[in-house]
GROMACS .gro file of C-alpha atoms in nm:
model
  404
    1MET     CA    1  15.742  -9.380  -8.102
    2VAL     CA    2  15.479  -9.272  -7.878
    3ARG     CA    3  15.580  -8.901  -7.734
    4ALA     CA    4  15.457  -8.754  -7.376
    5HIS     CA    5  15.234  -8.486  -7.296
    6THR     CA    6  15.115  -8.348  -7.050
    7PRO     CA    7  14.784  -8.166  -7.063
    8LEU     CA    8  14.717  -7.846  -6.873
    9ALA     CA    9  14.539  -7.535  -6.906
   10LEU     CA   10  14.782  -7.275  -7.014
   11LEU     CA   11  14.707  -6.940  -6.848
   12LEU     CA   12  14.933  -6.662  -6.951
   13ALA     CA   13  14.904  -6.304  -7.025
   14THR     CA   14  14.684  -6.373  -7.316
   15THR     CA   15  14.472  -6.603  -7.078
   16ILE     CA   16  14.392  -6.892  -7.283
   17ALA     CA   17  14.105  -7.059  -7.181
   18ASN     CA   18  14.146  -7.427  -7.371
   19ALA     CA   19  14.361  -7.717  -7.270
   20VAL     CA   20  14.641  -7.763  -7.462
   21ASP     CA   21  14.967  -8.053  -7.486
   22VAL     CA   22  15.244  -7.953  -7.348
   23PRO     CA   23  15.559  -8.141  -7.498
   24ALA     CA   24  15.776  -8.360  -7.246
   25GLN     CA   25  16.056  -8.128  -7.251
   26ALA     CA   26  15.885  -7.828  -7.204
   27GLN     CA   27  15.689  -7.634  -6.954
   28VAL     CA   28  15.451  -7.363  -6.882
   29ILE     CA   29  15.622  -7.033  -6.684
   30ASP     CA   30  15.329  -6.824  -6.557
   31GLN     CA   31  15.428  -6.477  -6.478
   32LYS     CA   32  15.171  -6.391  -6.246
   33ASN     CA   33  15.322  -6.624  -6.008
   34PHE     CA   34  15.613  -6.370  -5.961
   35ASN     CA   35  15.462  -6.039  -6.019
   36VAL     CA   36  15.464  -5.987  -5.618
   37LEU     CA   37  15.736  -6.136  -5.471
   38GLY     CA   38  15.685  -5.963  -5.127
   39ASP     CA   39  16.066  -6.023  -5.035
   40VAL     CA   40  16.229  -5.864  -5.316
   41PRO     CA   41  16.605  -5.960  -5.320
   42PRO     CA   42  16.841  -5.606  -5.273
   43PRO     CA   43  17.061  -5.541  -5.580
   44THR     CA   44  17.368  -5.658  -5.443
   45VAL     CA   45  17.171  -6.031  -5.453
   46ALA     CA   46  16.956  -5.963  -5.762
   47ASN     CA   47  17.110  -5.801  -6.070
   48SER     CA   48  17.239  -5.853  -6.465
   49THR     CA   49  17.459  -6.116  -6.328
   50THR     CA   50  17.222  -6.343  -6.181
   51VAL     CA   51  16.972  -6.615  -6.315
   52PHE     CA   52  16.618  -6.601  -6.185
   53ILE     CA   53  16.443  -6.887  -6.056
   54PRO     CA   54  16.081  -6.858  -6.066
   55PRO     CA   55  15.882  -6.934  -5.726
   56GLY     CA   56  15.815  -7.318  -5.717
   57THR     CA   57  16.061  -7.407  -5.949
   58THR     CA   58  16.456  -7.491  -5.896
   59LYS     CA   59  16.729  -7.486  -6.125
   60GLU     CA   60  16.729  -7.838  -6.174
   61SER     CA   61  16.353  -7.830  -6.298
   62LEU     CA   62  16.400  -7.568  -6.516
   63PHE     CA   63  16.701  -7.747  -6.705
   64GLU     CA   64  16.515  -8.066  -6.681
   65LYS     CA   65  16.216  -7.936  -6.919
   66PRO     CA   66  16.422  -7.653  -7.107
   67PHE     CA   67  16.159  -7.487  -7.344
   68HIS     CA   68  15.963  -7.267  -7.109
   69ILE     CA   69  15.632  -7.112  -7.241
   70TYR     CA   70  15.531  -6.804  -7.146
   71ASP     CA   71  15.324  -6.744  -7.416
   72GLU     CA   72  15.068  -7.009  -7.630
   73GLU     CA   73  15.226  -6.897  -7.945
   74PHE     CA   74  15.574  -7.058  -7.821
   75LEU     CA   75  15.382  -7.371  -7.914
   76ASP     CA   76  15.431  -7.325  -8.247
   77ILE     CA   77  15.761  -7.256  -8.262
   78ILE     CA   78  15.881  -7.546  -8.058
   79GLY     CA   79  15.626  -7.796  -8.220
   80ALA     CA   80  15.506  -8.128  -8.044
   81ASN     CA   81  15.837  -8.253  -7.916
   82PRO     CA   82  16.133  -8.036  -7.889
   83THR     CA   83  16.452  -8.190  -7.769
   84LEU     CA   84  16.756  -8.037  -7.603
   85THR     CA   85  17.071  -8.218  -7.653
   86LEU     CA   86  17.434  -8.133  -7.489
   87LEU     CA   87  17.702  -8.220  -7.757
   88ASN     CA   88  18.041  -8.106  -7.606
   89SER     CA   89  18.174  -7.934  -7.222
   90SER     CA   90  18.478  -7.791  -7.240
   91GLY     CA   91  18.566  -7.700  -6.855
   92THR     CA   92  18.648  -7.339  -6.809
   93ASN     CA   93  18.781  -7.299  -7.153
   94PRO     CA   94  18.499  -7.101  -7.356
   95ARG     CA   95  18.535  -7.273  -7.700
   96PHE     CA   96  18.158  -7.255  -7.786
   97HIS     CA   97  18.140  -6.871  -7.824
   98GLU     CA   98  17.984  -6.699  -8.165
   99ALA     CA   99  18.066  -6.700  -8.516
  100ALA     CA  100  17.786  -6.998  -8.554
  101VAL     CA  101  17.742  -7.088  -8.950
  102TRP     CA  102  17.579  -7.347  -9.053
  103VAL     CA  103  17.695  -7.478  -9.423
  104PRO     CA  104  17.422  -7.670  -9.588
  105SER     CA  105  17.628  -7.829  -9.896
  106THR     CA  106  17.837  -8.031  -9.593
  107ASP     CA  107  17.611  -8.016  -9.261
  108ASP     CA  108  17.897  -7.907  -9.137
  109PHE     CA  109  17.840  -7.608  -8.844
  110PHE     CA  110  18.135  -7.372  -8.763
  111PHE     CA  111  18.197  -7.150  -8.482
  112VAL     CA  112  18.489  -7.012  -8.242
  113GLN     CA  113  18.620  -6.981  -7.941
  114ASN     CA  114  18.608  -6.656  -7.713
  115ALA     CA  115  18.888  -6.417  -7.774
  116GLY     CA  116  18.988  -6.201  -7.439
  117ASP     CA  117  18.872  -6.472  -7.215
  118PRO     CA  118  19.119  -6.540  -6.911
  119ALA     CA  119  19.061  -6.897  -6.906
  120ALA     CA  120  19.083  -6.957  -7.275
  121GLY     CA  121  19.434  -6.735  -7.284
  122THR     CA  122  19.354  -6.574  -7.625
  123GLY     CA  123  19.335  -6.219  -7.715
  124LEU     CA  124  19.657  -6.038  -7.737
  125ASN     CA  125  19.889  -6.309  -7.727
  126LYS     CA  126  19.693  -6.575  -7.907
  127SER     CA  127  19.422  -6.582  -8.132
  128ALA     CA  128  19.086  -6.727  -8.056
  129VAL     CA  129  19.044  -7.011  -8.310
  130ILE     CA  130  18.744  -7.150  -8.564
  131GLN     CA  131  18.610  -7.517  -8.485
  132LYS     CA  132  18.319  -7.703  -8.669
  133ILE     CA  133  18.127  -8.007  -8.611
  134SER     CA  134  17.949  -8.242  -8.839
  135LEU     CA  135  17.551  -8.221  -8.805
  136SER     CA  136  17.528  -8.516  -8.989
  137GLN     CA  137  17.709  -8.704  -8.721
  138VAL     CA  138  17.473  -8.555  -8.495
  139THR     CA  139  17.143  -8.624  -8.624
  140ALA     CA  140  17.288  -9.030  -8.673
  141GLU     CA  141  17.425  -9.067  -8.356
  142VAL     CA  142  17.328  -8.838  -8.026
  143ALA     CA  143  17.018  -8.645  -8.152
  144ALA     CA  144  16.804  -8.868  -7.905
  145GLU     CA  145  16.998  -8.818  -7.623
  146ARG     CA  146  16.972  -8.553  -7.337
  147ASN     CA  147  17.366  -8.561  -7.239
  148ALA     CA  148  17.592  -8.687  -7.529
  149SER     CA  149  17.874  -8.494  -7.394
  150GLY     CA  150  18.187  -8.567  -7.565
  151LYS     CA  151  18.044  -8.826  -7.833
  152VAL     CA  152  18.073  -8.529  -8.122
  153ASP     CA  153  18.375  -8.507  -8.274
  154VAL     CA  154  18.507  -8.113  -8.255
  155HIS     CA  155  18.743  -8.011  -8.545
  156LEU     CA  156  18.976  -7.735  -8.576
  157VAL     CA  157  18.946  -7.534  -8.863
  158PRO     CA  158  19.311  -7.366  -8.988
  159ALA     CA  159  19.230  -7.072  -9.218
  160THR     CA  160  19.523  -6.996  -9.451
  161PRO     CA  161  19.642  -6.715  -9.363
  162ALA     CA  162  19.489  -6.729  -8.993
  163ILE     CA  163  19.201  -6.501  -8.944
  164ILE     CA  164  19.301  -6.326  -8.585
  165ASN     CA  165  19.046  -6.326  -8.335
  166PRO     CA  166  18.732  -6.389  -8.528
  167ASN     CA  167  18.392  -6.320  -8.315
  168GLY     CA  168  18.077  -6.265  -8.576
  169GLY     CA  169  17.992  -6.514  -8.888
  170THR     CA  170  17.753  -6.559  -9.135
  171ASN     CA  171  17.691  -6.758  -9.509
  172TYR     CA  172  17.785  -6.487  -9.782
  173LYS     CA  173  17.862  -6.596 -10.125
  174ASN     CA  174  17.932  -6.970 -10.049
  175ARG     CA  175  18.189  -6.899  -9.828
  176ILE     CA  176  18.199  -6.754  -9.462
  177LEU     CA  177  18.257  -6.424  -9.350
  178PHE     CA  178  18.405  -6.324  -9.058
  179ALA     CA  179  18.426  -6.015  -8.813
  180GLY     CA  180  18.796  -6.006  -8.673
  181GLU     CA  181  18.830  -5.854  -8.343
  182GLY     CA  182  19.234  -5.777  -8.444
  183GLN     CA  183  19.514  -5.805  -8.169
  184GLY     CA  184  19.720  -5.507  -8.037
  185SER     CA  185  19.756  -5.173  -8.221
  186ARG     CA  186  19.944  -5.354  -8.504
  187VAL     CA  187  19.691  -5.644  -8.603
  188ALA     CA  188  19.387  -5.413  -8.747
  189PRO     CA  189  19.024  -5.549  -8.717
  190ALA     CA  190  18.910  -5.666  -9.017
  191LEU     CA  191  18.655  -5.868  -9.248
  192TYR     CA  192  18.717  -6.187  -9.390
  193VAL     CA  193  18.603  -6.449  -9.611
  194MET     CA  194  18.685  -6.820  -9.597
  195SER     CA  195  18.607  -7.117  -9.797
  196THR     CA  196  18.402  -7.395  -9.606
  197ASN     CA  197  18.644  -7.671  -9.734
  198ALA     CA  198  18.992  -7.755  -9.638
  199PRO     CA  199  19.309  -7.560  -9.698
  200TYR     CA  200  19.022  -7.286  -9.597
  201ASN     CA  201  19.146  -7.023  -9.768
  202ALA     CA  202  19.090  -6.665  -9.676
  203THR     CA  203  19.110  -6.333  -9.780
  204VAL     CA  204  19.069  -6.002  -9.586
  205ILE     CA  205  18.800  -5.757  -9.766
  206LEU     CA  206  18.762  -5.482  -9.538
  207ASP     CA  207  19.066  -5.348  -9.252
  208ASN     CA  208  18.954  -4.965  -9.234
  209TYR     CA  209  18.762  -4.655  -9.290
  210PHE     CA  210  18.964  -4.397  -9.492
  211GLY     CA  211  19.291  -4.525  -9.312
  212ARG     CA  212  19.139  -4.533  -8.982
  213GLN     CA  213  19.175  -4.860  -8.785
  214PHE     CA  214  18.810  -4.989  -8.650
  215ASN     CA  215  18.784  -5.101  -8.273
  216SER     CA  216  18.719  -5.449  -8.241
  217ILE     CA  217  18.460  -5.553  -8.515
  218ASN     CA  218  18.199  -5.766  -8.334
  219ASP     CA  219  17.914  -5.957  -8.570
  220VAL     CA  220  17.820  -5.940  -8.902
  221ALA     CA  221  17.503  -5.994  -9.118
  222ILE     CA  222  17.397  -5.929  -9.475
  223ASN     CA  223  17.076  -5.716  -9.606
  224PRO     CA  224  16.863  -5.985  -9.797
  225ARG     CA  225  16.767  -5.743 -10.026
  226THR     CA  226  17.009  -5.559 -10.114
  227GLY     CA  227  17.322  -5.822 -10.080
  228GLU     CA  228  17.529  -5.541  -9.856
  229ILE     CA  229  17.724  -5.638  -9.519
  230TYR     CA  230  17.616  -5.464  -9.180
  231PHE     CA  231  17.867  -5.477  -8.917
  232THR     CA  232  17.895  -5.360  -8.557
  233ASP     CA  233  18.226  -5.240  -8.411
  234THR     CA  234  18.278  -5.223  -8.018
  235THR     CA  235  18.559  -5.182  -7.767
  236TYR     CA  236  18.523  -5.545  -7.603
  237GLY     CA  237  18.910  -5.559  -7.761
  238TYR     CA  238  19.009  -5.273  -7.532
  239VAL     CA  239  18.818  -5.378  -7.220
  240GLN     CA  240  18.942  -5.746  -7.302
  241ASP     CA  241  19.271  -5.612  -7.292
  242PHE     CA  242  19.389  -5.694  -7.642
  243ARG     CA  243  19.355  -5.358  -7.822
  244PRO     CA  244  19.380  -5.022  -7.808
  245GLU     CA  245  19.156  -4.757  -7.586
  246THR     CA  246  18.866  -4.660  -7.863
  247VAL     CA  247  18.986  -4.523  -8.196
  248ILE     CA  248  18.662  -4.435  -8.345
  249GLN     CA  249  18.302  -4.420  -8.271
  250LYS     CA  250  18.110  -4.741  -8.152
  251GLN     CA  251  17.868  -4.769  -8.443
  252VAL     CA  252  17.668  -5.013  -8.718
  253TRP     CA  253  17.856  -4.990  -9.039
  254ARG     CA  254  17.737  -5.069  -9.388
  255PHE     CA  255  17.992  -5.177  -9.656
  256ASN     CA  256  17.910  -5.254 -10.031
  257GLU     CA  257  18.162  -5.539 -10.147
  258THR     CA  258  18.100  -5.445 -10.526
  259THR     CA  259  18.182  -5.067 -10.496
  260GLY     CA  260  18.441  -5.036 -10.203
  261ALA     CA  261  18.186  -4.825 -10.036
  262VAL     CA  262  18.168  -4.807  -9.632
  263ALA     CA  263  17.917  -4.588  -9.428
  264VAL     CA  264  17.772  -4.560  -9.108
  265ALA     CA  265  17.445  -4.718  -9.081
  266ALA     CA  266  17.351  -4.608  -8.684
  267ASP     CA  267  17.495  -4.488  -8.383
  268GLY     CA  268  17.399  -4.396  -8.021
  269PHE     CA  269  17.535  -4.752  -7.867
  270ASN     CA  270  17.746  -4.833  -7.553
  271MET     CA  271  17.829  -5.125  -7.713
  272PRO     CA  272  17.637  -5.273  -8.024
  273ASN     CA  273  17.686  -5.650  -8.065
  274GLY     CA  274  17.482  -5.861  -8.235
  275ILE     CA  275  17.280  -5.768  -8.550
  276THR     CA  276  17.051  -5.938  -8.772
  277PHE     CA  277  16.798  -5.856  -9.044
  278SER     CA  278  16.411  -5.982  -9.015
  279HIS     CA  279  16.319  -6.225  -9.251
  280ASP     CA  280  16.153  -5.973  -9.521
  281GLY     CA  281  16.450  -5.752  -9.484
  282LYS     CA  282  16.239  -5.464  -9.363
  283HIS     CA  283  16.382  -5.470  -9.016
  284ALA     CA  284  16.681  -5.502  -8.859
  285TYR     CA  285  16.770  -5.581  -8.489
  286VAL     CA  286  17.069  -5.497  -8.313
  287THR     CA  287  17.185  -5.547  -7.933
  288ASP     CA  288  17.366  -5.343  -7.695
  289THR     CA  289  17.542  -5.509  -7.439
  290GLY     CA  290  17.681  -5.220  -7.247
  291VAL     CA  291  17.603  -5.355  -6.913
  292ILE     CA  292  17.866  -5.543  -6.971
  293GLN     CA  293  18.242  -5.392  -6.979
  294GLY     CA  294  18.497  -5.671  -6.953
  295PHE     CA  295  18.777  -5.594  -6.734
  296PHE     CA  296  18.642  -5.301  -6.603
  297GLY     CA  297  18.298  -5.530  -6.449
  298ARG     CA  298  17.939  -5.431  -6.535
  299ASN     CA  299  17.715  -5.091  -6.527
  300SER     CA  300  17.344  -5.149  -6.501
  301SER     CA  301  17.280  -4.783  -6.587
  302PHE     CA  302  17.401  -4.911  -6.966
  303PRO     CA  303  17.178  -5.114  -7.199
  304SER     CA  304  17.076  -5.484  -7.215
  305SER     CA  305  16.864  -5.400  -7.481
  306ILE     CA  306  16.769  -5.515  -7.834
  307TYR     CA  307  16.698  -5.210  -8.079
  308ARG     CA  308  16.455  -5.245  -8.393
  309TYR     CA  309  16.508  -5.021  -8.678
  310ASP     CA  310  16.292  -5.005  -8.987
  311VAL     CA  311  16.527  -5.062  -9.318
  312GLU     CA  312  16.474  -4.854  -9.612
  313GLU     CA  313  16.505  -4.965  -9.984
  314ASP     CA  314  16.810  -4.809 -10.008
  315GLY     CA  315  16.944  -5.025  -9.684
  316THR     CA  316  16.931  -4.707  -9.504
  317PHE     CA  317  16.814  -4.776  -9.126
  318SER     CA  318  16.520  -4.501  -8.951
  319SER     CA  319  16.281  -4.541  -8.690
  320ARG     CA  320  16.506  -4.664  -8.388
  321LYS     CA  321  16.283  -4.885  -8.143
  322THR     CA  322  16.370  -5.043  -7.805
  323PHE     CA  323  16.250  -5.393  -7.882
  324ALA     CA  324  16.352  -5.552  -7.544
  325PHE     CA  325  16.510  -5.522  -7.222
  326ILE     CA  326  16.693  -5.844  -7.101
  327ALA     CA  327  16.702  -5.915  -6.714
  328ALA     CA  328  16.961  -6.203  -6.703
  329GLY     CA  329  17.266  -6.107  -6.843
  330VAL     CA  330  17.282  -5.951  -7.211
  331PRO     CA  331  17.140  -6.014  -7.532
  332ASP     CA  332  17.424  -6.107  -7.748
  333GLY     CA  333  17.392  -6.294  -8.082
  334VAL     CA  334  17.028  -6.231  -8.247
  335HIS     CA  335  16.868  -6.430  -8.536
  336VAL     CA  336  16.487  -6.452  -8.695
  337ASP     CA  337  16.281  -6.700  -8.825
  338THR     CA  338  16.045  -6.723  -9.140
  339LYS     CA  339  15.755  -6.607  -8.958
  340GLY     CA  340  15.963  -6.303  -8.795
  341ASN     CA  341  16.025  -6.416  -8.455
  342VAL     CA  342  16.322  -6.298  -8.284
  343TYR     CA  343  16.574  -6.502  -8.103
  344ALA     CA  344  16.860  -6.391  -7.847
  345GLY     CA  345  17.133  -6.499  -7.674
  346CYS     CA  346  17.080  -6.409  -7.291
  347GLY     CA  347  17.233  -6.500  -6.976
  348ASP     CA  348  17.016  -6.781  -6.867
  349GLY     CA  349  16.959  -6.925  -7.202
  350MET     CA  350  16.762  -6.815  -7.552
  351HIS     CA  351  16.500  -6.563  -7.526
  352VAL     CA  352  16.225  -6.592  -7.836
  353PHE     CA  353  15.999  -6.301  -7.892
  354ASN     CA  354  15.722  -6.268  -8.166
  355PRO     CA  355  15.761  -5.974  -8.408
  356SER     CA  356  15.595  -5.715  -8.123
  357GLY     CA  357  15.854  -5.747  -7.904
  358LYS     CA  358  15.648  -6.023  -7.648
  359LEU     CA  359  15.817  -6.243  -7.487
  360LEU     CA  360  15.703  -6.588  -7.595
  361GLY     CA  361  15.928  -6.879  -7.451
  362LYS     CA  362  16.279  -6.973  -7.334
  363ILE     CA  363  16.517  -7.256  -7.407
  364TRP     CA  364  16.685  -7.249  -7.124
  365ILE     CA  365  17.053  -7.343  -7.021
  366GLY     CA  366  17.084  -7.183  -6.665
  367SER     CA  367  17.384  -6.985  -6.848
  368THR     CA  368  17.475  -6.746  -7.091
  369VAL     CA  369  17.443  -6.799  -7.440
  370ALA     CA  370  17.660  -6.609  -7.681
  371ASN     CA  371  17.512  -6.712  -7.984
  372PHE     CA  372  17.326  -6.951  -8.193
  373GLN     CA  373  17.180  -7.058  -8.530
  374PHE     CA  374  16.906  -7.270  -8.715
  375ALA     CA  375  17.081  -7.544  -8.938
  376GLY     CA  376  16.795  -7.619  -9.210
  377LYS     CA  377  16.422  -7.668  -9.093
  378GLY     CA  378  16.373  -7.791  -8.717
  379ARG     CA  379  16.746  -7.798  -8.612
  380MET     CA  380  16.940  -7.535  -8.413
  381VAL     CA  381  17.292  -7.519  -8.233
  382ILE     CA  382  17.349  -7.340  -7.932
  383LEU     CA  383  17.702  -7.204  -7.842
  384ALA     CA  384  17.688  -7.169  -7.445
  385GLU     CA  385  18.050  -7.071  -7.387
  386THR     CA  386  18.192  -7.419  -7.203
  387GLU     CA  387  17.896  -7.567  -7.364
  388LEU     CA  388  17.785  -7.677  -7.714
  389TYR     CA  389  17.406  -7.813  -7.738
  390TYR     CA  390  17.177  -7.948  -8.032
  391ALA     CA  391  16.792  -7.838  -8.023
  392THR     CA  392  16.537  -7.959  -8.237
  393LEU     CA  393  16.186  -7.768  -8.295
  394LYS     CA  394  15.924  -7.662  -8.537
  395ALA     CA  395  16.057  -7.322  -8.644
  396GLU     CA  396  16.311  -7.276  -8.931
  397GLY     CA  397  16.594  -6.947  -8.987
  398ALA     CA  398  16.483  -6.721  -9.219
  399PHE     CA  399  16.862  -6.768  -9.409
  400PRO     CA  400  16.955  -7.131  -9.485
  401GLY     CA  401  17.138  -7.095  -9.696
  402GLN     CA  402  17.429  -6.853  -9.879
  403LEU     CA  403  17.335  -6.513  -9.882
  404TYR     CA  404  17.413  -6.347 -10.230
   0.00000   0.00000   0.00000
């Protein structure tokens, strides 16, 4: 198969002198073209709710070639022939939200519905559900298509007992570790582990801190050096009307399942959300999505940022640094590849940064990407709330298997 390429001279922020091949589904975005707009829209028009369309482009042209190159380094991430395939659309029901987990042994990919979204009717009276697809079916039948909506089977995963309002998820000891947001004042937020095969047996492993409930546990990650569980606790359950008002400080927590010890890892957040560790475990990345306040609207004075911490050998966090600020929406789910590059789901798609925080490129969807995950070398599944995407690229996720 002959790949179509467009030779262009990449004159980006790093001023690249040599001509390179730009893949067929990619395009160069030169930030110098919009450093000065002249007529900058007022904040009522351009704000965290809007998607920026660079001069000389349209929403259609940006999606036609969705791999946007902001820096030459992005070419090594996407490779010679990256592709993006729409697998499913769900109308207004946000079925494709978070807890993106790939299980290598079965090649199944798990994810959950959005809890607290009015279009789904989930949250207080009905729990969000867990679902999965077979990536073997994807690669065998539809990977070469741009639009394969409805051609891939989406299966309901009925955990036993039910996992209430699951949100975050990760591989853990050959099972899946879920962060449950809770429901009302009686069903406490909790960490659950679930088997990856039917009947999907589930067990609660943590649901309190010295007798006090958490707010609504959002995301979860495993420290690759110690095997300890880290999770973010925020108040999205409250601002989406299915949990009580703030019951404990919004923080990043640390849990050692072996000893039972629970401790605070970091505080000082408005809405701590996504969390992950660097490929070598020496850094942690935490997103703060305070701009979004659920039914209370948005507040642009609050963070829309990714923070980086040093992780000491004993697992404690230190040296907080602002890693990136996101203009379009907020940085929700966050993950890393084997080379330390950082990927974040944002309001216009996925943003990719090098380990220093330089924007390298985007996988442009044109709407919110809540989460995503690598599925082995060169494969990725992207959860865009009402749309489910499959991408192929050169990069490989840092944690491809079962952690500890």
